[in-house]
Short mmCIF file of C-alpha atoms in Angstrom, two decimals:
data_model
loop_
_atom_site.label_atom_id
_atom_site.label_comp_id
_atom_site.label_asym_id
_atom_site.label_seq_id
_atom_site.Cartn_x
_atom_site.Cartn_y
_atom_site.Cartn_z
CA UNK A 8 38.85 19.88 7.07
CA UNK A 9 39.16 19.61 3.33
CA UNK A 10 35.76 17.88 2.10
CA UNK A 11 34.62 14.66 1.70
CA UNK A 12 36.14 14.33 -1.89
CA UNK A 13 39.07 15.50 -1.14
CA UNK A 14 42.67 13.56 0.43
CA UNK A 15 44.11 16.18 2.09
CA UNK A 16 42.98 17.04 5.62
CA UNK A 17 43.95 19.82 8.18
CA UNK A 18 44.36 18.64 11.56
CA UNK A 19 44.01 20.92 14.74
CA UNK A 20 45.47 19.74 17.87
CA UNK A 21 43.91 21.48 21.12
CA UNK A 22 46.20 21.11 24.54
CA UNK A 23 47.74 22.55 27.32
CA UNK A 24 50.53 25.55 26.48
CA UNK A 25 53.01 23.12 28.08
CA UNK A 26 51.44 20.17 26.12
CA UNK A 27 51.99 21.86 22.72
CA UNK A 28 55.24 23.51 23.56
CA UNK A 29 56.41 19.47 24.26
CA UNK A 30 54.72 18.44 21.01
CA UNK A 31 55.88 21.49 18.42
CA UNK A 32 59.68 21.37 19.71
CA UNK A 33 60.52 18.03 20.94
CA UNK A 34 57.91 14.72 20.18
CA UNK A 35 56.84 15.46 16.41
CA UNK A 36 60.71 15.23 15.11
CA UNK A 37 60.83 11.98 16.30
CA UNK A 38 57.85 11.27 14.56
CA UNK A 39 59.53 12.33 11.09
CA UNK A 40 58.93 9.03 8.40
CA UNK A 41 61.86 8.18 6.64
CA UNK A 42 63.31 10.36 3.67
CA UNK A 43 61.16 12.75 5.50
CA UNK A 44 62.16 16.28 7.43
CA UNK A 45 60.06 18.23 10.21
CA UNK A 46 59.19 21.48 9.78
CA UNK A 47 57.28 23.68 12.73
CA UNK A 48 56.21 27.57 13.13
CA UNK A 49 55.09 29.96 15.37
CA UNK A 50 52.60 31.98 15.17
CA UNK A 51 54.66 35.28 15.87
CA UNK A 52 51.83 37.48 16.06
CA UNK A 53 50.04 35.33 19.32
CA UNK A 54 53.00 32.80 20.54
CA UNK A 55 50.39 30.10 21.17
CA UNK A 56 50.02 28.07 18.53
CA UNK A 57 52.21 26.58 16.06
CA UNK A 58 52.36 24.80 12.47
CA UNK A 59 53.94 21.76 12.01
CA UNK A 60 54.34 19.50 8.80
CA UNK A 61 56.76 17.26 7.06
CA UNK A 62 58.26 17.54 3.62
CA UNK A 63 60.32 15.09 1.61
CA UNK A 64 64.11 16.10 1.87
CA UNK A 65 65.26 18.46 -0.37
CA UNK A 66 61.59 19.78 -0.56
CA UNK A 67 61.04 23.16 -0.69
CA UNK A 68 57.49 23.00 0.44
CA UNK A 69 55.94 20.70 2.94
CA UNK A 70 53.65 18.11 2.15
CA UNK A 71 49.30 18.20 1.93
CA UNK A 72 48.83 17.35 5.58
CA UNK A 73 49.11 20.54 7.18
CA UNK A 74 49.18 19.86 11.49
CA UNK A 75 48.29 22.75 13.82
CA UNK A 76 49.02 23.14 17.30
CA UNK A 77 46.62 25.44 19.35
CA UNK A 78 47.54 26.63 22.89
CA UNK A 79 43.79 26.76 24.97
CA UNK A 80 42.50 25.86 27.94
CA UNK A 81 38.55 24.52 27.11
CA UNK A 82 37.40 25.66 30.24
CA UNK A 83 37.77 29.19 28.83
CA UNK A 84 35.24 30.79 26.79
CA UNK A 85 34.71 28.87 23.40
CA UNK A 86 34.35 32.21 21.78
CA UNK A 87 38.20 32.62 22.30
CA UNK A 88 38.97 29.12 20.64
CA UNK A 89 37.28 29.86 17.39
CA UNK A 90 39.20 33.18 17.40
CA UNK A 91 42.56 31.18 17.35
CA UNK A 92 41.27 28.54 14.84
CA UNK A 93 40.06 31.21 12.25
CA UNK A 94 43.49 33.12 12.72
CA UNK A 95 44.53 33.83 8.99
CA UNK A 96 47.70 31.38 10.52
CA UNK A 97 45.58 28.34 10.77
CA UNK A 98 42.91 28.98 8.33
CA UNK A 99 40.05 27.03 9.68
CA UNK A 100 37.24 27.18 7.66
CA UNK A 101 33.88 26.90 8.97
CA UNK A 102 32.43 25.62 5.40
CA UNK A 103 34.44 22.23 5.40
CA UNK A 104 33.19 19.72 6.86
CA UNK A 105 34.65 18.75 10.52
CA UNK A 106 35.15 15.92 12.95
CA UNK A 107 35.96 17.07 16.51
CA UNK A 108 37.62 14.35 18.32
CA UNK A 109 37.36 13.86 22.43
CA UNK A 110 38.98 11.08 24.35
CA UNK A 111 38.40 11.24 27.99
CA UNK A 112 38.59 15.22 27.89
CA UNK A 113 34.85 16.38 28.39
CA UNK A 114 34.72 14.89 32.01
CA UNK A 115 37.21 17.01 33.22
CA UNK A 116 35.47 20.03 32.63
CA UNK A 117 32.76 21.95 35.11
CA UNK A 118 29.53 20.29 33.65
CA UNK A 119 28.29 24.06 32.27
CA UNK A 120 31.92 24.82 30.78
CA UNK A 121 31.38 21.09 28.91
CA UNK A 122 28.05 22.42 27.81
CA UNK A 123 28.54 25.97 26.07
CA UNK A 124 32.11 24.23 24.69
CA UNK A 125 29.47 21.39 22.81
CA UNK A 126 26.94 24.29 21.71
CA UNK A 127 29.87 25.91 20.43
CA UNK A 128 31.14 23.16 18.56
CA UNK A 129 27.71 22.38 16.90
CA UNK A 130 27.74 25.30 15.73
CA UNK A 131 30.98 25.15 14.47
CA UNK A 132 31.55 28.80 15.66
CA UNK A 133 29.16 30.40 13.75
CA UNK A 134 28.02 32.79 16.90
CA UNK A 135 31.24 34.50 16.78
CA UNK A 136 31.39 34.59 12.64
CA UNK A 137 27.89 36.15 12.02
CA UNK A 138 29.31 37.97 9.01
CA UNK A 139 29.92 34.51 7.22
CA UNK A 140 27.02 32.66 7.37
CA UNK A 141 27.76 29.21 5.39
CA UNK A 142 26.78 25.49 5.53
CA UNK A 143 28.45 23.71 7.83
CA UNK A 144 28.76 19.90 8.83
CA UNK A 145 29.84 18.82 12.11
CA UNK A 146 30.74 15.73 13.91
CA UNK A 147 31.58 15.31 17.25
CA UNK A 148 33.63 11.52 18.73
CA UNK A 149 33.65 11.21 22.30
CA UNK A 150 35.23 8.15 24.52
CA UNK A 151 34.79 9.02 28.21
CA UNK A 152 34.03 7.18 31.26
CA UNK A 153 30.76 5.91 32.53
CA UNK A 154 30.32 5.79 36.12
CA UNK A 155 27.00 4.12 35.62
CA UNK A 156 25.66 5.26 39.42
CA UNK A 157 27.07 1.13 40.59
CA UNK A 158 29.71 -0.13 43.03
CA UNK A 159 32.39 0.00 40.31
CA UNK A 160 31.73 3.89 38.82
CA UNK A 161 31.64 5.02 42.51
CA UNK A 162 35.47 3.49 43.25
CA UNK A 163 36.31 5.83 39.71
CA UNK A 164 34.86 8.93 40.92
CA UNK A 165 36.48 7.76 44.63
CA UNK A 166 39.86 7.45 42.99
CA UNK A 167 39.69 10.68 41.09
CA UNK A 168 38.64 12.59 44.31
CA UNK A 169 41.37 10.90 46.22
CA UNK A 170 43.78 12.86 43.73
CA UNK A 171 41.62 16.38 43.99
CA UNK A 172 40.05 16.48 40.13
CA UNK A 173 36.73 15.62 41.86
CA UNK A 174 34.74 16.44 44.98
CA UNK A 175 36.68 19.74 45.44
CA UNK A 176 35.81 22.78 47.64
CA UNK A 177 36.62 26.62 48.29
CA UNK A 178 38.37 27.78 50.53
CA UNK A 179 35.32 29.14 52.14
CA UNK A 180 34.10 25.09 52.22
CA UNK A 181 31.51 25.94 49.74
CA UNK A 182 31.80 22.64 46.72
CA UNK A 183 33.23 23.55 43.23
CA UNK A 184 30.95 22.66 40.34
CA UNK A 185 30.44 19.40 39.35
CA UNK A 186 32.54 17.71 36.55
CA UNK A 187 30.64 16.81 33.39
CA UNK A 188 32.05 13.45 34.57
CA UNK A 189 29.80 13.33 37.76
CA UNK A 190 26.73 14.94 35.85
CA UNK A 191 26.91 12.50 32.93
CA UNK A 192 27.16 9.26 34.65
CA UNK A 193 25.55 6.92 31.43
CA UNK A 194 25.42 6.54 28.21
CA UNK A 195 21.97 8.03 27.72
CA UNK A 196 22.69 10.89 29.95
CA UNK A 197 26.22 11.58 27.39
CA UNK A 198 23.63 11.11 24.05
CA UNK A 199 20.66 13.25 25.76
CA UNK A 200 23.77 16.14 26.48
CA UNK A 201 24.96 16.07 22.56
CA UNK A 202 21.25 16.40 21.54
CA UNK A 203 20.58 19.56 23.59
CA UNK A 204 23.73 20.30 23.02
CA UNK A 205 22.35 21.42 19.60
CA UNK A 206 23.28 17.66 17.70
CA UNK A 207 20.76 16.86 15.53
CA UNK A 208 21.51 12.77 16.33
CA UNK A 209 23.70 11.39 18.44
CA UNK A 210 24.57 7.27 18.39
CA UNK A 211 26.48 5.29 20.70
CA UNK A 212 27.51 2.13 23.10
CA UNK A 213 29.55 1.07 25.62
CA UNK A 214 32.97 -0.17 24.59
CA UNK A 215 32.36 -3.69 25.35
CA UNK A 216 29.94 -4.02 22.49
CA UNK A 217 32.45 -1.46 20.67
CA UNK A 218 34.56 -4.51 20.98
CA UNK A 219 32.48 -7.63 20.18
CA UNK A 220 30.09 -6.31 17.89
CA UNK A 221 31.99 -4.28 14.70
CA UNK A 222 33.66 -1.20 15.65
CA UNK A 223 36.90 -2.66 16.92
CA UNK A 224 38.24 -4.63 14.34
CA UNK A 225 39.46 -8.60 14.19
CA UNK A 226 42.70 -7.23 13.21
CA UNK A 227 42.68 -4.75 16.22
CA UNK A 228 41.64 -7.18 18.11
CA UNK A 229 44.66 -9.79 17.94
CA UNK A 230 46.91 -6.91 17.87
CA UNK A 231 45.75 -5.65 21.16
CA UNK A 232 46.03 -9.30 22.37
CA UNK A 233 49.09 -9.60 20.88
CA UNK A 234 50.47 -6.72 23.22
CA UNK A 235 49.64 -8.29 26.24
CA UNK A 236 48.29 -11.41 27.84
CA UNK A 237 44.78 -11.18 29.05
CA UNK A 238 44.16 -13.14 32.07
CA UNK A 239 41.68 -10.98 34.17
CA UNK A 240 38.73 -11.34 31.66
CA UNK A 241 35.85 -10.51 34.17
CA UNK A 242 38.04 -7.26 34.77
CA UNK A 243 38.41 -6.10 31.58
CA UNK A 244 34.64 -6.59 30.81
CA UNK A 245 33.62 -4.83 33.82
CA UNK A 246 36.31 -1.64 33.12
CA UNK A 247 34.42 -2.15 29.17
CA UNK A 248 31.06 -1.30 30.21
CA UNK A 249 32.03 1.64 32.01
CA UNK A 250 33.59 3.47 29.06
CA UNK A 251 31.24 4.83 25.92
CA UNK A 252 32.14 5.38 22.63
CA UNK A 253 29.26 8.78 21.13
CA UNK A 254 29.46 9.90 17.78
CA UNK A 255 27.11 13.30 17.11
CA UNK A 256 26.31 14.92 13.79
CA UNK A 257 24.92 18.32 13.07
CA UNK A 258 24.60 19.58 9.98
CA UNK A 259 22.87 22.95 7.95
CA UNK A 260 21.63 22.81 4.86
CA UNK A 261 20.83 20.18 2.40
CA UNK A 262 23.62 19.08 1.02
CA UNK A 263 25.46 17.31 3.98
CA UNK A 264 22.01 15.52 5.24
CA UNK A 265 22.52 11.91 3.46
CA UNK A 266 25.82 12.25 5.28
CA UNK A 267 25.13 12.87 8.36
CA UNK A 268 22.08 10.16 8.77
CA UNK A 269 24.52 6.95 6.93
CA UNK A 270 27.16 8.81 9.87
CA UNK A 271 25.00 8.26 12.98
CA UNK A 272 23.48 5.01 11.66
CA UNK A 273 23.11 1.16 12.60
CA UNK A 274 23.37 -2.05 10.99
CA UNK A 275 25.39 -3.14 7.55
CA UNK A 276 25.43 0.76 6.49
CA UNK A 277 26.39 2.07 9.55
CA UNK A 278 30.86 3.36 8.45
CA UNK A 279 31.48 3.23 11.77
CA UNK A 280 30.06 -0.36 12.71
CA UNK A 281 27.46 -0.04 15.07
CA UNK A 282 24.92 -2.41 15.30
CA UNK A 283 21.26 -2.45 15.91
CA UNK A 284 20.54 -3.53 19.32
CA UNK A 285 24.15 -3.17 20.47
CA UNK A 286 23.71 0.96 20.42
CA UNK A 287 21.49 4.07 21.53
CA UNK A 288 20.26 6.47 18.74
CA UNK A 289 18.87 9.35 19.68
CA UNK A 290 17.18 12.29 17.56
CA UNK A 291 16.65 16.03 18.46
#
């Protein structure tokens, strides 16, 4: 959130009031490095979301990295998130540019609730700030499942319904909407979302070329196999190609458009390491 020639970075962390509470009072001061101290605040004015940081001892002030904990629930209007991001508290700032990171959260969300959330985040809020009109660059990282509409993504969505997250009804019998999960069962149907989502490109793959072709490092690599033995190959393969790494960029203005086509590029420029013929790029 600070620019791209800039170190320090502002990180917001979305979750769960119970999920933050955990994080603000209890897992981040075991996270403290050493010769360092942990220091958290409230926001007394709203109770939901909290600052959190950590200063070198006998440091009066905390360090660049500022952390901030925000209390939401995504399936509620995204109108009300932007309100608690540009709270004077957290100071997010519309201007800078910003990656919005996603692992396996968009498919729990009713498929329309997924949608307005994305528009939102393209937008980077500027519906609800019409007074302050700016350039903005965006970029959105998703991993979520694939069910892929085979044997294997049916025993996924079979599993989840088994615990109630999918398949659920009223009381009157009538069927709850869909999970973005069971409307976006492929990779093209995840890229074609982002793009009328209002991102000007999206890229991606499944995580099985993630893995052998560049975006999952050698080093990565052995230290995953380091962790544990893999003797189900076939498995892990199969569970691979049913997970997708996307990567969206929207941007206004001129001066963040190099940027955002090296971002959602393939081959030797591509940052993130995806390679031509091993990924899906898709344009507005």
């Amino acid at each position: 959130q600070k620019g791209f020639e800039e170190n320090q970075v502002d990180w917001f962390e979305v979750d769960h009031p119970f999920v933050i509470e955990q994080k603000a009072y209890s897992w981040l001061c075991s996270c403290a490095p050493a010769g360092y101290k942990y220091n958290s605040e409230m926001n007394v004015a709203t109770g939901v979301s909290y600052r959190a940081s950590f200063s070198s001892q006998g440091a009066s002030d905390a360090n660049d990295s500022t952390y901030h904990l925000i209390c939401h629930d995504l399936r509620s209007p995204p109108s009300s998130l932007f309100e608690k991001l540009s709270d004077p508290f957290h100071g997010y700032d519309r201007s800078i540019p910003t990656i919005f990171v996603m692992e396996c959260v968009i498919m729990y969300l009713p498929d329309e609730a997924s949608r307005n959330l994305l528009r939102y985040l393209a937008d980077n809020g500027a519906e609800a700030d019409q007074k302050n009109q700016v350039d903005s660059f965006v970029t959105i990282a998703m991993y979520d499942p694939i069910p892929n509409n085979d044997r294997f993504g049916q025993v996924m969505l079979n599993n989840l319904q088994k615990r109630g997250i999918t398949g659920q009804t009223h009381e009157d019998g009538e069927r709850h909407e869909q999970l973005s999960l069971e409307r976006t069962p492929t990779l093209s149907d995840h890229l074609a979302k982002l793009n009328k989502s209002g991102f000007d490109v999206a890229v991606g793959c499944h995580m099985m070329d993630a893995y052998d072709y560049g975006i999952v490092s050698i080093d990565d690599r052995r230290r995953a196999a380091r962790c544990e033995m893999l003797d189900e190959l076939e498995e892990f393969v199969l569970l691979m190609r049913h997970y997708c790494l996307c990567v969206g960029v929207h941007s206004t203005g001129d001066r963040y458009k190099a940027a955002a086509a090296t971002l959602c590029s393939d081959g030797k420029d591509s940052p993130i390491g995806f390679q031509e013929g091993r990924c899906t790029i898709v344009h507005s």
